[in-house]
Every structure is written in structure tokens, then in C-alpha cells.
XYZ file of C-alpha atoms in Angstrom:
528
model
C -56.706 -49.939 -19.787
C -57.949 -48.538 -16.483
C -57.391 -44.913 -17.483
C -60.167 -45.196 -20.065
C -62.686 -46.226 -17.419
C -61.786 -43.846 -14.600
C -62.839 -40.388 -13.454
C -59.869 -38.236 -12.395
C -60.408 -35.971 -9.377
C -57.925 -33.181 -8.836
C -57.027 -32.166 -5.279
C -55.102 -29.000 -4.552
C -53.378 -30.215 -1.362
C -53.244 -26.851 0.415
C -57.007 -26.592 0.252
C -58.549 -30.036 0.835
C -58.112 -30.874 4.541
C -55.829 -29.566 7.289
C -54.899 -32.273 9.810
C -52.394 -30.426 12.007
C -54.098 -27.073 12.724
C -51.798 -24.819 10.710
C -54.517 -23.629 8.290
C -52.964 -25.441 5.325
C -54.149 -28.724 3.861
C -51.786 -31.686 3.944
C -51.325 -35.316 2.900
C -52.710 -36.734 6.146
C -55.807 -34.626 5.679
C -56.265 -36.004 2.174
C -55.847 -39.545 3.529
C -58.602 -38.900 6.047
C -60.936 -37.811 3.257
C -60.322 -40.762 0.918
C -63.689 -42.362 1.853
C -65.379 -39.226 0.474
C -63.708 -39.789 -2.897
C -64.690 -43.444 -2.860
C -68.290 -42.540 -2.071
C -68.302 -39.902 -4.805
C -67.386 -42.653 -7.243
C -64.205 -41.260 -8.757
C -61.463 -43.747 -9.594
C -58.312 -41.648 -9.664
C -56.899 -39.034 -7.296
C -54.607 -36.452 -8.872
C -52.490 -34.542 -6.379
C -51.065 -31.143 -7.235
C -47.448 -30.677 -6.065
C -46.448 -31.507 -2.503
C -42.674 -31.535 -3.091
C -40.137 -29.745 -0.931
C -40.351 -26.124 -2.018
C -39.836 -22.489 -0.895
C -43.509 -22.086 -1.968
C -42.931 -19.080 -4.200
C -45.474 -20.739 -6.518
C -46.942 -23.128 -3.949
C -45.007 -26.212 -4.910
C -44.538 -25.592 -8.616
C -41.091 -24.330 -7.615
C -39.509 -27.656 -6.684
C -36.436 -27.757 -4.448
C -36.332 -31.568 -4.195
C -38.180 -33.878 -6.582
C -37.865 -36.812 -4.200
C -39.146 -35.446 -0.892
C -42.289 -34.012 0.655
C -42.369 -30.457 1.941
C -42.889 -30.366 5.730
C -45.978 -28.193 5.260
C -47.633 -31.230 3.635
C -46.101 -33.930 5.836
C -43.511 -36.624 5.208
C -42.694 -39.388 2.764
C -44.214 -41.786 5.261
C -47.456 -39.772 5.120
C -47.430 -40.089 1.336
C -46.802 -43.820 1.468
C -49.678 -44.276 3.907
C -51.974 -42.160 1.679
C -50.984 -44.170 -1.391
C -51.477 -47.523 0.350
C -54.925 -46.600 1.664
C -55.975 -45.147 -1.673
C -54.999 -48.361 -3.418
C -56.781 -50.326 -0.725
C -59.966 -48.451 -1.633
C -59.457 -49.149 -5.318
C -58.326 -45.594 -6.105
C -55.439 -44.862 -8.471
C -53.086 -41.991 -7.647
C -51.467 -39.567 -10.076
C -48.984 -36.953 -8.886
C -47.752 -33.791 -10.509
C -44.385 -33.844 -12.246
C -42.840 -30.387 -12.777
C -40.027 -30.992 -15.273
C -39.756 -27.626 -17.056
C -38.275 -25.702 -14.149
C -37.064 -26.011 -10.588
C -36.845 -23.651 -7.660
C -33.874 -21.329 -7.592
C -33.158 -23.044 -4.250
C -32.799 -26.476 -5.853
C -29.219 -27.795 -5.353
C -28.861 -28.107 -9.131
C -29.448 -24.392 -9.654
C -27.413 -23.331 -6.645
C -24.475 -25.131 -8.247
C -25.297 -23.859 -11.726
C -25.083 -20.210 -10.723
C -21.763 -20.444 -8.846
C -19.650 -20.017 -11.986
C -19.764 -20.227 -15.770
C -17.670 -23.389 -15.757
C -19.560 -25.280 -13.067
C -20.570 -28.797 -14.272
C -24.228 -27.932 -13.582
C -24.097 -24.696 -15.599
C -25.528 -26.352 -18.681
C -28.395 -27.878 -16.653
C -30.147 -24.499 -17.000
C -30.426 -21.965 -19.822
C -27.838 -19.234 -19.460
C -27.130 -16.555 -22.077
C -24.971 -13.465 -22.420
C -26.731 -10.075 -22.441
C -28.177 -8.861 -25.713
C -26.357 -6.373 -27.970
C -27.660 -3.413 -25.952
C -26.796 -5.000 -22.616
C -30.302 -6.131 -21.719
C -31.991 -9.543 -21.905
C -30.867 -11.905 -24.669
C -34.222 -11.677 -26.499
C -37.804 -10.503 -26.058
C -39.267 -13.628 -24.457
C -41.857 -12.861 -21.795
C -42.761 -14.661 -18.546
C -46.227 -16.092 -17.987
C -46.233 -14.094 -14.753
C -45.343 -10.769 -16.346
C -42.146 -9.035 -17.433
C -39.106 -10.464 -19.209
C -38.421 -14.182 -19.010
C -34.775 -13.431 -18.231
C -33.051 -12.407 -15.000
C -29.456 -11.194 -14.791
C -27.147 -13.018 -12.398
C -24.792 -10.257 -11.267
C -22.100 -12.660 -10.096
C -21.565 -14.396 -13.421
C -22.794 -11.663 -15.769
C -25.260 -13.871 -17.639
C -29.022 -14.084 -17.795
C -30.978 -17.229 -16.962
C -34.325 -18.140 -18.494
C -37.533 -18.486 -16.494
C -40.866 -18.743 -18.266
C -42.553 -18.265 -14.899
C -41.190 -16.561 -11.749
C -37.503 -15.532 -11.497
C -37.431 -18.060 -8.650
C -38.359 -20.797 -11.194
C -35.382 -21.167 -13.570
C -36.029 -23.325 -16.630
C -34.107 -26.554 -17.002
C -32.149 -27.173 -20.195
C -33.870 -30.181 -21.722
C -31.303 -30.354 -24.519
C -28.900 -31.676 -21.901
C -29.262 -35.494 -21.640
C -28.076 -35.350 -18.022
C -31.096 -33.207 -17.161
C -33.464 -35.593 -18.872
C -31.984 -38.577 -17.067
C -32.216 -36.766 -13.717
C -35.946 -36.155 -14.297
C -36.360 -39.771 -15.366
C -34.767 -40.884 -12.114
C -37.144 -38.671 -10.162
C -40.008 -40.373 -12.011
C -38.635 -43.793 -11.125
C -38.395 -42.771 -7.461
C -42.178 -42.279 -7.316
C -43.005 -45.166 -9.622
C -41.105 -47.526 -7.342
C -43.240 -46.238 -4.461
C -46.303 -47.258 -6.451
C -47.804 -44.142 -8.034
C -49.990 -44.851 -11.045
C -48.591 -42.072 -13.181
C -48.026 -38.355 -13.566
C -49.798 -35.241 -14.634
C -46.908 -33.456 -16.343
C -46.830 -29.716 -15.817
C -46.467 -27.436 -18.908
C -45.462 -30.357 -21.086
C -45.633 -28.296 -24.247
C -42.975 -25.846 -23.003
C -40.051 -28.215 -22.396
C -38.128 -27.413 -25.605
C -37.032 -23.944 -26.638
C -35.831 -22.590 -29.956
C -32.107 -23.470 -30.113
C -31.399 -20.167 -31.872
C -33.234 -18.117 -29.195
C -34.898 -15.902 -31.791
C -37.117 -12.981 -30.851
C -40.805 -13.870 -30.942
C -42.944 -11.889 -33.417
C -45.468 -9.401 -32.154
C -49.112 -10.270 -31.650
C -51.284 -7.824 -33.625
C -54.267 -8.636 -31.385
C -52.551 -7.565 -28.145
C -54.008 -4.510 -26.433
C -52.910 -2.539 -23.335
C -54.304 -4.199 -20.237
C -53.782 -7.695 -21.631
C -51.092 -9.880 -19.966
C -47.507 -9.130 -21.022
C -46.978 -12.589 -22.485
C -49.731 -12.030 -25.019
C -47.678 -9.241 -26.600
C -46.023 -11.893 -28.777
C -46.803 -15.007 -30.768
C -45.019 -17.907 -29.131
C -43.333 -19.546 -32.084
C -40.060 -20.180 -30.230
C -41.047 -21.039 -26.654
C -44.011 -23.387 -27.154
C -44.529 -26.770 -28.852
C -41.049 -27.011 -30.358
C -40.319 -30.114 -32.498
C -37.867 -31.551 -29.957
C -40.620 -31.778 -27.358
C -42.027 -34.961 -28.893
C -38.756 -36.818 -28.393
C -38.687 -35.761 -24.744
C -42.254 -37.061 -24.299
C -41.287 -40.383 -25.879
C -38.434 -40.770 -23.404
C -40.746 -40.125 -20.455
C -43.199 -42.645 -21.853
C -40.418 -45.237 -21.960
C -39.781 -44.688 -18.252
C -43.487 -45.232 -17.519
C -43.466 -48.369 -19.658
C -40.627 -49.811 -17.554
C -43.136 -50.066 -14.696
C -46.254 -50.952 -16.685
C -48.027 -54.300 -16.868
C -51.333 -55.218 -18.499
C -54.075 -53.689 -16.361
C -51.470 -51.821 -14.343
C -50.338 -49.238 -16.877
C -48.503 -46.205 -15.538
C -50.058 -43.211 -17.196
C -48.971 -39.779 -18.463
C -51.459 -36.885 -18.491
C -49.926 -33.843 -20.145
C -50.783 -30.212 -19.457
C -50.877 -28.751 -22.969
C -52.623 -25.512 -23.867
C -52.647 -25.788 -27.660
C -55.224 -25.807 -30.464
C -56.726 -29.222 -30.979
C -54.918 -29.972 -34.275
C -51.588 -29.491 -32.475
C -52.664 -31.084 -29.208
C -53.387 -34.460 -30.793
C -49.758 -34.792 -31.960
C -48.856 -35.596 -28.361
C -50.751 -38.877 -28.613
C -48.265 -39.958 -31.267
C -45.383 -39.001 -28.992
C -46.684 -41.327 -26.266
C -48.755 -39.162 -23.949
C -51.764 -41.230 -22.881
C -53.989 -38.215 -22.227
C -52.888 -34.841 -23.607
C -55.155 -32.582 -21.570
C -57.957 -31.236 -23.751
C -58.813 -27.798 -22.341
C -61.045 -26.730 -25.233
C -64.208 -26.693 -23.126
C -62.461 -24.271 -20.750
C -60.699 -22.073 -23.304
C -63.398 -22.023 -26.011
C -66.542 -23.559 -24.550
C -67.142 -21.762 -21.255
C -66.589 -18.255 -22.673
C -69.089 -19.083 -25.469
C -71.580 -21.406 -23.803
C -73.880 -22.103 -26.759
C -74.898 -25.516 -28.026
C -73.643 -24.781 -31.520
C -70.205 -23.910 -30.180
C -69.950 -26.916 -27.868
C -71.046 -29.243 -30.690
C -68.384 -27.695 -32.942
C -65.670 -28.292 -30.321
C -66.665 -31.911 -29.695
C -66.976 -32.725 -33.399
C -63.636 -31.114 -34.191
C -61.866 -33.068 -31.454
C -63.508 -36.374 -32.358
C -62.577 -35.875 -36.030
C -58.892 -35.514 -35.165
C -58.606 -38.659 -33.038
C -57.392 -41.956 -34.453
C -58.791 -45.301 -33.242
C -55.777 -45.552 -30.911
C -56.371 -42.164 -29.246
C -58.580 -41.868 -26.163
C -60.364 -38.514 -25.606
C -60.426 -36.582 -22.380
C -62.348 -33.552 -21.135
C -61.965 -31.041 -18.321
C -64.046 -28.107 -17.076
C -61.939 -26.680 -14.256
C -58.584 -26.730 -12.477
C -56.363 -24.757 -10.111
C -55.562 -22.146 -12.792
C -59.104 -21.429 -14.046
C -62.139 -19.618 -12.578
C -64.685 -21.895 -10.954
C -67.280 -23.564 -13.143
C -70.240 -22.285 -11.126
C -68.959 -18.700 -11.260
C -68.674 -18.909 -15.034
C -72.066 -20.465 -15.723
C -74.170 -20.221 -12.557
C -75.283 -23.311 -10.677
C -78.134 -24.250 -13.008
C -75.908 -24.479 -16.054
C -73.047 -25.931 -13.986
C -75.339 -28.945 -13.560
C -75.816 -29.102 -17.318
C -72.052 -28.842 -17.793
C -71.499 -31.700 -15.359
C -73.858 -33.900 -17.359
C -71.932 -32.952 -20.508
C -68.567 -33.818 -18.975
C -69.587 -37.209 -17.604
C -71.491 -38.350 -20.705
C -69.057 -37.376 -23.476
C -66.783 -40.083 -24.806
C -63.481 -40.103 -22.931
C -61.920 -39.684 -19.500
C -63.337 -36.770 -17.463
C -61.238 -34.763 -15.016
C -63.094 -33.053 -12.145
C -61.779 -30.271 -9.887
C -62.340 -30.567 -6.147
C -65.343 -28.621 -4.898
C -67.050 -28.250 -8.281
C -69.385 -31.023 -7.123
C -70.712 -28.452 -4.617
C -70.953 -25.714 -7.271
C -68.364 -23.766 -5.288
C -68.135 -20.180 -6.534
C -64.930 -18.226 -6.905
C -63.688 -17.117 -3.532
C -63.698 -13.483 -2.466
C -60.101 -12.562 -1.684
C -59.431 -9.203 0.020
C -56.258 -7.430 -1.140
C -54.475 -8.218 2.125
C -55.172 -11.942 1.710
C -53.818 -12.290 -1.844
C -51.366 -15.212 -2.095
C -50.970 -15.928 -5.804
C -47.629 -14.700 -7.228
C -49.170 -14.201 -10.667
C -51.548 -11.630 -9.178
C -48.993 -9.958 -6.928
C -46.430 -9.662 -9.730
C -48.814 -8.173 -12.300
C -51.252 -6.195 -10.159
C -50.141 -2.834 -11.537
C -50.161 -3.929 -15.179
C -53.893 -4.399 -15.701
C -56.849 -2.075 -15.106
C -58.615 -4.732 -13.041
C -55.629 -5.171 -10.732
C -55.153 -8.354 -8.680
C -58.368 -10.122 -9.499
C -57.993 -10.171 -13.278
C -54.952 -12.426 -13.055
C -55.108 -14.070 -9.642
C -55.794 -17.767 -9.180
C -56.608 -17.625 -5.471
C -60.389 -17.524 -6.026
C -60.406 -21.067 -7.428
C -58.112 -22.426 -4.698
C -60.168 -21.707 -1.584
C -60.541 -24.412 1.084
C -63.003 -27.278 0.721
C -66.065 -26.647 2.954
C -66.998 -29.916 4.662
C -69.631 -28.812 7.173
C -71.019 -25.835 9.084
C -68.604 -26.089 12.008
C -66.019 -23.341 12.551
C -63.719 -23.076 9.536
C -66.027 -25.432 7.652
C -64.409 -28.592 8.972
C -61.350 -27.830 6.850
C -59.260 -26.723 9.827
C -59.538 -25.631 13.437
C -57.782 -22.328 12.700
C -58.077 -19.569 10.093
C -57.319 -21.164 6.673
C -54.554 -19.930 4.389
C -57.229 -18.496 2.035
C -60.738 -17.341 2.978
C -63.571 -19.852 2.739
C -66.232 -19.348 0.072
C -68.692 -16.741 1.415
C -71.671 -19.143 1.560
C -69.824 -22.028 3.235
C -72.333 -22.410 6.108
C -75.006 -23.481 3.597
C -72.834 -24.721 0.740
C -70.791 -27.596 2.106
C -70.518 -31.362 1.836
C -72.658 -32.145 4.893
C -75.559 -29.988 3.708
C -75.483 -31.406 0.201
C -75.177 -34.983 1.425
C -78.561 -34.508 3.145
C -80.219 -32.887 0.116
C -81.390 -35.533 -2.373
C -81.481 -32.935 -5.184
C -78.108 -31.233 -4.565
C -75.483 -30.942 -7.260
C -73.308 -33.262 -5.170
C -75.936 -35.969 -5.498
C -76.149 -35.266 -9.231
C -72.403 -35.750 -9.669
C -72.561 -39.061 -7.799
C -75.401 -40.251 -10.018
C -73.594 -39.149 -13.185
C -70.383 -40.943 -12.241
C -72.304 -44.103 -11.457
C -74.337 -43.902 -14.698
C -71.148 -43.412 -16.702
C -70.251 -47.058 -16.015
C -73.000 -48.139 -18.445
C -71.134 -49.653 -21.439
C -72.808 -47.339 -23.947
C -71.707 -44.252 -22.055
C -68.300 -45.606 -21.087
C -67.052 -46.905 -24.439
C -69.755 -46.278 -27.026
C -69.168 -43.968 -29.999
C -70.326 -40.327 -30.072
C -72.699 -38.878 -32.650
C -74.206 -35.385 -32.647
C -78.016 -35.513 -32.787
C -80.050 -32.905 -34.629
C -81.380 -30.274 -32.271
C -82.181 -26.559 -32.320
C -83.539 -23.784 -30.148
C -80.779 -23.870 -27.542
C -80.544 -27.666 -27.155
C -77.351 -29.685 -27.587
C -78.060 -33.396 -28.048
C -75.947 -36.431 -28.901
C -76.111 -40.204 -29.028
C -73.775 -42.470 -27.119
C -73.434 -46.044 -28.249
C -76.662 -47.624 -29.481
C -78.690 -47.002 -26.366
C -78.368 -43.485 -24.966
C -79.333 -39.986 -25.971
C -78.194 -36.969 -23.966
C -80.127 -33.719 -24.334
C -78.948 -30.491 -22.718
C -81.043 -27.319 -22.543
C -78.696 -24.354 -22.558
C -81.593 -21.880 -22.138
C -83.767 -20.667 -19.269
C -86.934 -21.580 -21.179
C -88.798 -24.809 -21.798
C -87.783 -26.600 -24.980
C -88.863 -29.701 -26.936
C -86.828 -32.276 -28.878
C -88.091 -34.903 -31.292
C -86.581 -38.273 -30.380
C -85.473 -40.968 -32.831
C -87.528 -43.515 -30.878
C -89.249 -43.949 -27.565
C -87.244 -44.282 -24.422
C -86.992 -43.588 -20.749
C -85.436 -40.676 -18.890
C -82.964 -42.316 -16.500
C -81.430 -39.124 -15.105
C -82.287 -35.423 -15.054
C -80.055 -32.644 -13.779
C -83.042 -31.691 -11.573
C -82.942 -35.171 -9.950
C -86.727 -35.387 -9.855
C -87.575 -37.245 -13.019
C -87.394 -40.848 -14.225
C -90.158 -41.587 -16.700
C -91.061 -43.056 -20.041
C -91.018 -40.626 -22.991
C -92.564 -40.900 -26.423
C -91.531 -39.223 -29.634
C -91.236 -35.784 -28.046
C -88.943 -34.987 -25.128
C -89.772 -31.883 -23.143
C -86.909 -30.165 -21.363
C -87.479 -27.688 -18.561
C -85.326 -24.544 -18.282
C -81.658 -25.350 -17.607
C -82.355 -29.081 -17.668
C -80.241 -31.894 -19.038
C -81.451 -35.465 -19.307
C -80.064 -38.856 -20.223
C -82.563 -41.009 -22.137
C -82.202 -44.754 -22.488
C -83.666 -45.485 -25.897
C -85.987 -48.457 -26.369
């Protein structure tokens, strides 16, 4: 099962490499940079959406599930990228966005023409509520009501995101089959699977009940947190929909060539693991992002890992992630020193790691002036929070990849769609390739070391530690020790061994019964 052995590397296509001098990354640019991914050591490329789209939410508003938006290139460009990736031994996952379409998708354009149009029931339409307003109190992730009135037909349609992103009606079997056919279109072209967007939101309460209030909500918090989401998230019908998608993947799977589903699911761990039973190979485990990074203490990280491991059956394969296109950058959350420690954590835990482009350079959050804001979540909610744009915007984690110190960092030959990170002349791939102790070199070493059988497939056990150290055993032969503090620490080892990798990249040595860790240092010890 290749997806147990791989490292997934997420590319946000707009920001990886521009090949046609329009300031926006594209598929041909990604193809040109495939050797970089191969050299890094990752095994799987995950592409965020590149579908035909009005770009109200940069591709997550799909106008055609079976075509490439001209800003990213053509179907032929995709086929060439896929062929070359496979030629290098890289798997390719693409985003599937099945919860909603663009309001410019032909399905929705038909749906809104009249109440009796055959496509009307492909989306979720409701009469106004008793007082003439929205049908219920459901809120959008991007602020404001999740309902928009269509003046022509006198009904509201549901959109859990932008008004330009109407939700599909997954109760309708015709909708499900249409999404399945879109999956088959890409599977026939040879993709290795899908990362499924907002998988836990597909089903909605059939009674459309008001959601109860959230007693912890305070003014200044996002609108959607006003309520507990008992009727718009993780509904029982969702599992059946996941099983159907898994059946489509299985149509194209062979031993060693499984087509894989990675599901975006922001849920507590005890609910997340239910998606394994439904057929999702890797329900995304965001607990290090949602619980770990805000509370970066060894006791808390150990608690998260132990809780997750305790919930998995022998048939479930864990996965971990520290960043993505919706979350602040790892280095801005922890600083570069602890970002190195976090990288060692991610690549030595049991399970499949997912890595976000640029985190191997310790890229910080970008600095986005108000006149350069692009993210609709920020623009739509800027007046609703005291911190304005930057408290809700996702632009800072989507800035262009800095490749070298040439103009526009080798990303483009013109001004990029978002500003480059402020320190790009000294923080870029070329500089870190030349530095034997850069975080880029550390990530390469970690990915290579992860292929050791004990680290790849061995069991996990927490090892006793205190004083700001998190330590654990992998398999029978490895101990990982991570110093979460800025002071020197010591750890008593179960037996002698040898340090085979340090986050400082300056240490490979035999160790006795006591392991000394420098400030902000993580080490992997091969036990004797």
C-alpha cells in the first residue's frame, strides 16, 4: 500500500512557479519543478484546485469539474505533468470539491432558471422563513448567513461558503453520480487519488433545523462560531456518500496501484476516525494544527498522539499534518528553531506525513498590504473583527515560492499575484541548497531517514521524559527526543545508542546512558 510509505507534498498551484509571465503559478511551472520534489524525497504531489473557475475562491468555486482553467494551462499541460511525475516515481493527488460548485457552473445556471427545472433539486433551495428572511440560522464559513435569496424564483439557496459557491444536494442520487463521473474522468487520465474538500460537510440535516447557540462565542469571533454545528457537519448520511466514492476509487485500483482518498475533516479525533470505517484511506488528522501548535508543550503533544493512536484499529493508518493553504505558516507559529523540531516530529511519528510547500524553507507568513488582499474570507469579513483583514485572511500562507535571489525570486519574471515573503533574497531554495545546515537540508535528511523500517512501519510508544522534552520509541530500534525549550536538557536512555540525526545537522555520535539535548534540538537515536 504505497500511501503508507509516501510523504505527501501540497502545492498551491497559483504560488509554486509561473511559466508564462502572468504572475500566477501554473501547471507547466509545476512540471518544470518536479525534479525539486524528487530531490526533496517526497513521494506524492497533491495539487490544490486547477479546475475551470471564476476564481471567486481561487478554484474552490468549480465551473467545470473536467477541465483546466486557462490561468493554469490546459488538459494537455496536466497530462504532461502527470506523465512526467509518474516517470519520476511520484504519485499525484488532485483536489475534488464535491460539496459546492461555482454559481457559474452550468448545473447551477439551469437550477436557478425556474422552480420546476430538472436541475432545481441538484442544489438546496428553500422558501423564506416565517418572517420572510432566510430559512434558518445557518451561517457561512466566510461570514453572514449561509442563504442567499434568488429574486427571480423567490427562494433561497444554501452556500456554506461564498454566495458564489452554492451547495450541491447530495441527497439527490443524480448529483452523486455526476460527481462520481467527474472522479472517473480524472482516474482514467491516471491520477492516483483525491484529496476531498470539506468531506465532513456533504450531508445536511434533512429537517433544516436551527443550530443551537454557542455559549463560548464572543464578539469579534467569526460569525460561524456563534452556533454549534449539529445540523451542518458530520451528518450520519455522510458515511454512505464516502462509501460510494470509495467504490469509484476501487473500480480503478489494483494491488500496489491503489487509488486513494484523503479527506479534509475538521472534527475531534473520536469522530474523525469513523471515516476510516466509511472507506476514507486517510481522514486528515489536523490535531497538531488545531490543538498542538497553539499549545506547543511536550505534555500536550504526547496527549494528542496517544489519544489518536488509542482510537485507531489495526486496519487504520495514521496521518499527520502541520500546515496547509488555510493555516498560518509553521515558522510564524513556532519560530524557525522549533519549526525544525516540529519537522522532526512530523517525519518520525507513525503514519503518512503531509507537508506544505515552502515550509521546508521555514517560510514565514507573508506581509500583505491592504491593497494587495486577495482572499475572499478576509475581504468579506474585514469589518466584523477588531483585527480586520489579517485575523481571517489566508493570503499570508499562500505567498509565492522563492526559488533564488533573481528578480521576483525565480517564481516569475513579473510582479507575482501576492507579495513575496519579505526575506526572499536570503530565504530561498538556492541559498538553502548551498547551506549544509539549512532547514531544507534537514527536511531532506528526515524524509530519507523515514525509509528506515522502524520509522516507517514500527509501532509508537511514548518514552518517559520531563523538563520540556517529548520522547518516544519507534519500532525496536529508534528513540526520538525533542527539546521544546530554549535551554539545555538531559534524558536518561533505555540503552546506549548513536545519534543519527540532529535538527542542528552537526552531530552524529555515540551516546551512553545520558543524552544531552541543546536548546531547541531534536535528535533521532539508533539504539544499540
